[in-house]
mmCIF file of C-alpha atoms and ligand atoms in Angstrom:
data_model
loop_
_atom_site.group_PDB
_atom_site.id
_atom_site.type_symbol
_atom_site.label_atom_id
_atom_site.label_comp_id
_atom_site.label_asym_id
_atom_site.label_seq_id
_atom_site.Cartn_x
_atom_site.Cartn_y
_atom_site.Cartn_z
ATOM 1 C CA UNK D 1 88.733 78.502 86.986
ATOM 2 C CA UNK D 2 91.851 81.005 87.572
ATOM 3 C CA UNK D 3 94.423 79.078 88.180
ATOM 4 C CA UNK D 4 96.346 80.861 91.806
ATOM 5 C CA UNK D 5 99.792 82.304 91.277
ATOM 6 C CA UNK D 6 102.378 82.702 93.805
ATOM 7 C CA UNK D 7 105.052 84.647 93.399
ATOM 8 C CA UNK D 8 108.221 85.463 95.645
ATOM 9 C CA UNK D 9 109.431 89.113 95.576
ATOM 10 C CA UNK D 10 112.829 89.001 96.936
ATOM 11 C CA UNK D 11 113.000 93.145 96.951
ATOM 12 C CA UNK D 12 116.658 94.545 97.109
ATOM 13 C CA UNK D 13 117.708 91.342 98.688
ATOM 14 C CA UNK D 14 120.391 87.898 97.608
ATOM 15 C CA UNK D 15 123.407 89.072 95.613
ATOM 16 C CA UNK D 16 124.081 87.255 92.628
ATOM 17 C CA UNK D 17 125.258 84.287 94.465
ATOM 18 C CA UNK D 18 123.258 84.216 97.020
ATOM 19 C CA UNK D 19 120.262 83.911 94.541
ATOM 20 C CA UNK D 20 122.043 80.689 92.828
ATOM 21 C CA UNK D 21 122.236 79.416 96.384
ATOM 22 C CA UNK D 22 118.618 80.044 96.934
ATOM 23 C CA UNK D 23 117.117 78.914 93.533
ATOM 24 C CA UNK D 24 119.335 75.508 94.018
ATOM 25 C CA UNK D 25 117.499 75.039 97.025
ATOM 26 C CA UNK D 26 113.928 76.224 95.985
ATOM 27 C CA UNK D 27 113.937 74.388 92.260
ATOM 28 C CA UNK D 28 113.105 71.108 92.527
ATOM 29 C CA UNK D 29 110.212 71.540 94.974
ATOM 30 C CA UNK D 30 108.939 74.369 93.365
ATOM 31 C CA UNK D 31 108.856 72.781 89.734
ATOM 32 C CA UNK D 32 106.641 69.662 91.469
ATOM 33 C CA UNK D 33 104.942 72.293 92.428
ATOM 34 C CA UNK D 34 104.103 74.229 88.971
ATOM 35 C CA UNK D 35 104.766 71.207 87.198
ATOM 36 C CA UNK D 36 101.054 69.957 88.750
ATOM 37 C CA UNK D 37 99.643 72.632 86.755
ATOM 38 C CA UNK D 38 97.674 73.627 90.154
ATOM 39 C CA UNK D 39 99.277 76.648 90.752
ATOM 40 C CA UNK D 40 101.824 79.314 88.492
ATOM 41 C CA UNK D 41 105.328 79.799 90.838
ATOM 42 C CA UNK D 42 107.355 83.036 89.673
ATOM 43 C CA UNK D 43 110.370 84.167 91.188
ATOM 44 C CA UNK D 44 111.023 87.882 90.819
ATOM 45 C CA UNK D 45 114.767 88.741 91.933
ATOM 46 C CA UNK D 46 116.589 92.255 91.484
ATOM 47 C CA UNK D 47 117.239 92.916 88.313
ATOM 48 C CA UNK D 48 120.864 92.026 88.241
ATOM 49 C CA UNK D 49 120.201 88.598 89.431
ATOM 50 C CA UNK D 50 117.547 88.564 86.986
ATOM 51 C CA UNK D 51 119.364 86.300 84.051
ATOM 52 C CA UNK D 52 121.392 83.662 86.349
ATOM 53 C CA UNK D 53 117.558 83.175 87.957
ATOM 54 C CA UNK D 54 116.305 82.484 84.569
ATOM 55 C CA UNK D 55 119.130 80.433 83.436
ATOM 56 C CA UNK D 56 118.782 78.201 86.638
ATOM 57 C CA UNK D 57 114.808 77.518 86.002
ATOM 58 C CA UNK D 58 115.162 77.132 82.036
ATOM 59 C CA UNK D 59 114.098 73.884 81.757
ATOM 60 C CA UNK D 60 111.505 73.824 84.696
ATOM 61 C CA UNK D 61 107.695 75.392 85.072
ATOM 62 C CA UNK D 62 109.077 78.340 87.234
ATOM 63 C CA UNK D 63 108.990 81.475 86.208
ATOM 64 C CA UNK D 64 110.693 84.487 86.278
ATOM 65 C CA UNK D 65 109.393 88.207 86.999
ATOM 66 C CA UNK D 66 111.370 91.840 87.524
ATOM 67 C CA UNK D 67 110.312 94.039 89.882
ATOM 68 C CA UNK D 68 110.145 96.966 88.055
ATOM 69 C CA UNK D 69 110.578 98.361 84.220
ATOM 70 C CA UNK D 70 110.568 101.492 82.556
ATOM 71 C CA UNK D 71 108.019 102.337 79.621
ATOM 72 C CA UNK D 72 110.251 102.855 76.806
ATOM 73 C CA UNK D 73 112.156 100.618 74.602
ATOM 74 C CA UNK D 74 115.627 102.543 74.647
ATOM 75 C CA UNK D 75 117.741 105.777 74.798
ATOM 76 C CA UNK D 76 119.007 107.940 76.986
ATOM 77 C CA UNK D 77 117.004 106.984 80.118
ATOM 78 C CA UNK D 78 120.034 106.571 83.092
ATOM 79 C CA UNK D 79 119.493 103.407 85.006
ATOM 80 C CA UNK D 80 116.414 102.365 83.791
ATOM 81 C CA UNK D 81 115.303 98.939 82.105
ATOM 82 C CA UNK D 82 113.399 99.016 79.301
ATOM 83 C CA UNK D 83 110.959 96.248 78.986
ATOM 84 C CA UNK D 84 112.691 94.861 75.199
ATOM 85 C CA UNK D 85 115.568 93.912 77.702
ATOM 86 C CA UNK D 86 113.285 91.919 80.074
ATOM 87 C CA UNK D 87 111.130 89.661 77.922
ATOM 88 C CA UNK D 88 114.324 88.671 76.706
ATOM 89 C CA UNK D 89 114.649 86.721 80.319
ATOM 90 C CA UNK D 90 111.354 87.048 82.247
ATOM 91 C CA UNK D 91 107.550 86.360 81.601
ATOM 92 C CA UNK D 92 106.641 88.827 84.638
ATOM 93 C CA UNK D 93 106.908 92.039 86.260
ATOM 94 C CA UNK D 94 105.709 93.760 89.678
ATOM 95 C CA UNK D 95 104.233 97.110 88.727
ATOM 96 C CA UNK D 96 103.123 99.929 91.409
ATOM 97 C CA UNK D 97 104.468 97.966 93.836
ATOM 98 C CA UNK D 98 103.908 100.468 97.332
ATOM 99 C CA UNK D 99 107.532 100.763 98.292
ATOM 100 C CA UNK D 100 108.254 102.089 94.380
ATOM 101 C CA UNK D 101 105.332 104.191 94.744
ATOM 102 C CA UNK D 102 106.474 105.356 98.475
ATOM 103 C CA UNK D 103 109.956 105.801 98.221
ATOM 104 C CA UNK D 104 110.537 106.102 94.282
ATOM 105 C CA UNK D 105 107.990 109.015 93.344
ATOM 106 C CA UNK D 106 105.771 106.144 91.103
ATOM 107 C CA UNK D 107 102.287 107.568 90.010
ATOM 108 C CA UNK D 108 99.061 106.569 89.250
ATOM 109 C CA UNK D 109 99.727 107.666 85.925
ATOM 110 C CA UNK D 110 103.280 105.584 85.771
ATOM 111 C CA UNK D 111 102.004 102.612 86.394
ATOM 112 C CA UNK D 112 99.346 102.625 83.915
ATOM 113 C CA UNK D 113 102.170 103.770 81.153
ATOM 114 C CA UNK D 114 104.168 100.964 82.464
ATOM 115 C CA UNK D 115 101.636 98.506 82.540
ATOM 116 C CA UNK D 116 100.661 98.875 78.988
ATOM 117 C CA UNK D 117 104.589 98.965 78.385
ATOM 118 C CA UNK D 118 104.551 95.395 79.585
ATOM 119 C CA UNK D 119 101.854 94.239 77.639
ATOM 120 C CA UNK D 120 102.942 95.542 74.580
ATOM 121 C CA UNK D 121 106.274 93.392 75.068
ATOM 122 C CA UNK D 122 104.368 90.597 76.167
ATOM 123 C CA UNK D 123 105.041 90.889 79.459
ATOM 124 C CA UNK D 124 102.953 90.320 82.322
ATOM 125 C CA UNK D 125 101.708 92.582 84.769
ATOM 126 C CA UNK D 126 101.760 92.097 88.933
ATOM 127 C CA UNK D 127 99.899 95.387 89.648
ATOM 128 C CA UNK D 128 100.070 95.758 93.482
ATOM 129 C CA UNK D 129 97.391 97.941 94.868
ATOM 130 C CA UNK D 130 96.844 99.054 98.827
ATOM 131 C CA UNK D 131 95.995 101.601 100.899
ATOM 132 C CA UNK D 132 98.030 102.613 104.277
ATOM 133 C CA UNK D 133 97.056 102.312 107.684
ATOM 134 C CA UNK D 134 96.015 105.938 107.732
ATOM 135 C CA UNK D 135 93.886 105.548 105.516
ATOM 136 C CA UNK D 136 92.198 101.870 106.363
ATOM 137 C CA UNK D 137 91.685 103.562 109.885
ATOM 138 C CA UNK D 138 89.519 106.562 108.324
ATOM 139 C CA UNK D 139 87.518 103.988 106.108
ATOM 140 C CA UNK D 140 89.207 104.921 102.872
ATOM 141 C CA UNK D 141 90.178 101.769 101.936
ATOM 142 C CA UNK D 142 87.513 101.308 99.385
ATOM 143 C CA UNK D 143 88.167 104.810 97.616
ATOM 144 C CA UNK D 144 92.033 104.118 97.276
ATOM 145 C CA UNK D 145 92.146 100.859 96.213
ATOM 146 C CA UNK D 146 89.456 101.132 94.106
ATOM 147 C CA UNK D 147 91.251 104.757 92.284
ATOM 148 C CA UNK D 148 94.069 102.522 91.898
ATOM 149 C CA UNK D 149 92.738 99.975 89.848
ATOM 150 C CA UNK D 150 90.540 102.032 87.434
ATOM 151 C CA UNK D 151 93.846 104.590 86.935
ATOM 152 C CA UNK D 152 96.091 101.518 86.388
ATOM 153 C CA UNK D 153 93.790 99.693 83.487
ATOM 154 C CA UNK D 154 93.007 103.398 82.197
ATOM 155 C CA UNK D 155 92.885 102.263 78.275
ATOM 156 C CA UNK D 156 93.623 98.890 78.737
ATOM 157 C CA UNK D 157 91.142 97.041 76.114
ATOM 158 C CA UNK D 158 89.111 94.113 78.026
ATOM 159 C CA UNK D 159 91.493 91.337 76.398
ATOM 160 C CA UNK D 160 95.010 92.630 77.408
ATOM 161 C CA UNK D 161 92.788 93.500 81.065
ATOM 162 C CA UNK D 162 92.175 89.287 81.308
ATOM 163 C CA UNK D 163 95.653 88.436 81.445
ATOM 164 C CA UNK D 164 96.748 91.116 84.151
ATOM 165 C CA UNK D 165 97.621 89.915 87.730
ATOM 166 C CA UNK D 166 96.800 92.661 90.259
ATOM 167 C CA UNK D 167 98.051 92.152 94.059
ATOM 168 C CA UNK D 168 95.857 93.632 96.782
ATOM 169 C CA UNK D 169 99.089 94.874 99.217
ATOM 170 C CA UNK D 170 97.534 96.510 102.265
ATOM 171 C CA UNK D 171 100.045 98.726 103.297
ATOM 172 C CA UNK D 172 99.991 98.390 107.027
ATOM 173 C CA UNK D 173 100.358 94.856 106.216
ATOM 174 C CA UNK D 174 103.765 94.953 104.469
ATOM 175 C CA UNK D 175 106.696 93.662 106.335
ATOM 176 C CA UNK D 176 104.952 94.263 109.312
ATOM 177 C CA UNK D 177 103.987 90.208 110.486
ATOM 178 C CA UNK D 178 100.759 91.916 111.365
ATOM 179 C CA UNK D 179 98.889 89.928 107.968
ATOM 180 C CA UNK D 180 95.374 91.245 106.445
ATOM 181 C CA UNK D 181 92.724 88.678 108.093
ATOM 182 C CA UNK D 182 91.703 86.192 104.791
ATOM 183 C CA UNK D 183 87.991 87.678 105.205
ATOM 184 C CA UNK D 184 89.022 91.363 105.354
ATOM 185 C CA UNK D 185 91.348 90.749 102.203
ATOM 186 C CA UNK D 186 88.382 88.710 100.218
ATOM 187 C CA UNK D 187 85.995 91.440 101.071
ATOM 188 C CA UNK D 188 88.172 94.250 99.585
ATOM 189 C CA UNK D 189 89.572 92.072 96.702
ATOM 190 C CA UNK D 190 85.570 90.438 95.790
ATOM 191 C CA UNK D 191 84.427 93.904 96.822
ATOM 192 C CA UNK D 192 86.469 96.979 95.956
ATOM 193 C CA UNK D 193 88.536 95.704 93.156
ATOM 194 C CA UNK D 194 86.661 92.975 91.199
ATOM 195 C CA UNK D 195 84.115 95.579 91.726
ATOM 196 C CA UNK D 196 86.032 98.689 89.664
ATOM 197 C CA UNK D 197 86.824 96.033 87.190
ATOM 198 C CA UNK D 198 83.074 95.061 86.740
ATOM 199 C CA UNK D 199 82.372 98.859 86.388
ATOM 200 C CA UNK D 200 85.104 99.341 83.636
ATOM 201 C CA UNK D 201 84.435 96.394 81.602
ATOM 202 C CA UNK D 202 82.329 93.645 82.566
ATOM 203 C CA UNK D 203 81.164 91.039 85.832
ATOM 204 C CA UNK D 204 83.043 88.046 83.128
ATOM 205 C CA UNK D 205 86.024 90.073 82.841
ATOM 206 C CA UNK D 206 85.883 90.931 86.755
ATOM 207 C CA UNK D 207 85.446 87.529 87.477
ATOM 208 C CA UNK D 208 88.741 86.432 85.121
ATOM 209 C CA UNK D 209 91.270 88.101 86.770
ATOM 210 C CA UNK D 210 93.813 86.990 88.833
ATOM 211 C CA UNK D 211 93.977 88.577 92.586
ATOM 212 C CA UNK D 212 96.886 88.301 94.680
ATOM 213 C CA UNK D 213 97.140 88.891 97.884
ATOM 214 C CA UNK D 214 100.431 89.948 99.286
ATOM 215 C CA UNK D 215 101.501 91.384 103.521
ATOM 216 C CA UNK D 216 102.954 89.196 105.763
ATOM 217 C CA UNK D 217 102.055 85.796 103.911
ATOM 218 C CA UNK D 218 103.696 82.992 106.246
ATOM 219 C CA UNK D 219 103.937 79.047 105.743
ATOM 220 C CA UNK D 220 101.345 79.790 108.921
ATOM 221 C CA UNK D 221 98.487 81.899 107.723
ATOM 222 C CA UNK D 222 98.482 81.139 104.244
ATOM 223 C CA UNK D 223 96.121 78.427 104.034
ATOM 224 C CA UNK D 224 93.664 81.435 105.049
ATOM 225 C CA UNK D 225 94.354 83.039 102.098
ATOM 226 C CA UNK D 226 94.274 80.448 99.948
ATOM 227 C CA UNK D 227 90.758 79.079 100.990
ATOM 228 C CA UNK D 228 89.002 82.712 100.635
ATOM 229 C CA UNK D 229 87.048 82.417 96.749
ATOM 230 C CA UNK D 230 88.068 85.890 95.516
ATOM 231 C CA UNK D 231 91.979 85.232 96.250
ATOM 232 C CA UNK D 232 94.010 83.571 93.487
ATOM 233 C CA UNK D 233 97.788 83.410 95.327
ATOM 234 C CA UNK D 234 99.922 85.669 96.556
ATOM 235 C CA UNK D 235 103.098 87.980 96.463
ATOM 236 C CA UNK D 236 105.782 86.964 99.080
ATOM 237 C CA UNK D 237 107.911 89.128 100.689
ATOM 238 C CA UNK D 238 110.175 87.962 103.498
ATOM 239 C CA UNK D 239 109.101 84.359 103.783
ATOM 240 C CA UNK D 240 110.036 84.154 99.955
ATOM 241 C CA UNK D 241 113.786 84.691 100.601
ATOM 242 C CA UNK D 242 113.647 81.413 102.968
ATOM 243 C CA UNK D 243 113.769 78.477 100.436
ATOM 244 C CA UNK D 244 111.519 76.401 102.951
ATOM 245 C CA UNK D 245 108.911 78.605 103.898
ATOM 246 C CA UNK D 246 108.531 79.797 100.676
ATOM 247 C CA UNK D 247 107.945 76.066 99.649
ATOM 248 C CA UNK D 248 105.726 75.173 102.524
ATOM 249 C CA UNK D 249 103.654 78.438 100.914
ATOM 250 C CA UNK D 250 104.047 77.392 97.448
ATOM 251 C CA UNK D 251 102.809 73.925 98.070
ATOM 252 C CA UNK D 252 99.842 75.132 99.911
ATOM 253 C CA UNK D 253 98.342 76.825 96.920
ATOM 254 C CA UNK D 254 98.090 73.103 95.456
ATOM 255 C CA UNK D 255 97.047 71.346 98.202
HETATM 256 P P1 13P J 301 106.144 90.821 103.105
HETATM 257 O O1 13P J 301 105.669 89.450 102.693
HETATM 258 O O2 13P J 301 107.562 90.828 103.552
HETATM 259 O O3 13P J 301 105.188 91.477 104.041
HETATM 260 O O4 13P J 301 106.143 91.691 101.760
HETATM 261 C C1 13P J 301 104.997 91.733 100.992
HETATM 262 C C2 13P J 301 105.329 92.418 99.725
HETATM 263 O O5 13P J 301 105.507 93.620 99.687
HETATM 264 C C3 13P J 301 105.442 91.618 98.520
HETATM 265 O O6 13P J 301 105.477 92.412 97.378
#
């Protein structure tokens, strides 16, 4: 069926060393890992780290992801990265994620341009998706996830929608060790946004596409996650910059 992916988002964390130092001790674990074919393991480091990452995993089954891009190809675009440069070293990239979205003015509208940026350089999507506490508290959760996903596929044909990732990244759960419970984040990811997808395209396409979850994920409560139906992995904050709790989590999407 769909085949889980976990991927570690190390945010703006591990200089360029310190992300050799971690992928020496993540890579041979990791590549048992992807190598069973149980389970895809991407690693998505900042961008500057981004091509001694890739050339560390060449010759393995882990993959590497940005965290960000930028729609067009080139020009005069200050600090951005245009997604030409990235397929040249990564299969993957975060999109939406709620700290670009909170602290870096991304849209609704951005991330759709963005995501069909990525596909059209045959990259793939991680679209993260969540609502804040705020708003889980006033029973919103199903409105703004829900908006989310039908704005980010806006024009996205039903094939290029199969091979997206989305990540269902409750807000209040981010960073916060306080973790969605596995039920509450089947409910909204079977629910809310397999739901919108079935309303854009189709119940098949729906029930094709990868859904992360991602908030507090620990070598602890991820066998939760991983035993809920509508969850296919997840994206790993701070237990992905520790090489053994992000193998503990990696090994438990196989097990
Ligand atoms: P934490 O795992 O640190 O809560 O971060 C989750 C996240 O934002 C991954 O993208």
């Amino acid at each position: 069926m769909r085949t889980p992916i976990v991927a570690g988002n190390w945010k703006m964390n591990k200089t360029i060393a310190e992300a050799r130092e971690l992928v020496n001790a993540l890579r041979d674990e990791l590549t048992r890992v992807a190598a069973s074919g149980k389970a895809q393991v991407v690693l998505c480091p900042p961008f500057i780290a981004i091509p001694q990452v890739a050339a560390l995993v060449k010759d393995t089954p882990i993959k590497v992801g940005a965290q960000n891009l930028f729609w067009e190809v080139k020009g005069a675009f200050t600090g951005e990265v245009a997604p030409t440069m990235l397929n040249e070293v990564c299969d993957y990239v975060i999109i939406g994620h709620s700290e670009r979205r909170q602290y870096f003015g991304e849209t609704d509208e951005s991330v759709n341009k963005k995501v069909q940026a990525a596909l059209a350089h045959h990259l793939i999507p991680i679209v993260c998706v969540g609502e804040n506490l705020q708003q889980n508290e006033a029973g919103q959760t199903q409105a703004v996830v829900g908006a989310q996903v039908r704005a980010a596929f806006k024009e996205i044909s039903r094939d290029d929608a199969r091979g997206i990732v989305i990540a269902y990244e409750p807000i209040w759960a981010i960073g916060t060790g306080k973790a969605a419970s596995g039920p509450g984040a089947n409910a909204v990811i079977g629910l809310t946004i397999r739901g919108a997808l079935a309303d854009l395209y189709d119940e098949a396409t729906a029930q094709a596409i990868r859904v992360q979850y991602g908030g507090s994920v620990t070598p602890k409560n991820v066998a939760e996650f991983f035993a809920q139906p509508e969850i296919d992995g997840a994206l790993v904050g701070g237990a992905s910059l520790v090489a053994a709790d992000f193998i503990a989590i990696c090994k438990a999407a196989v097990e």
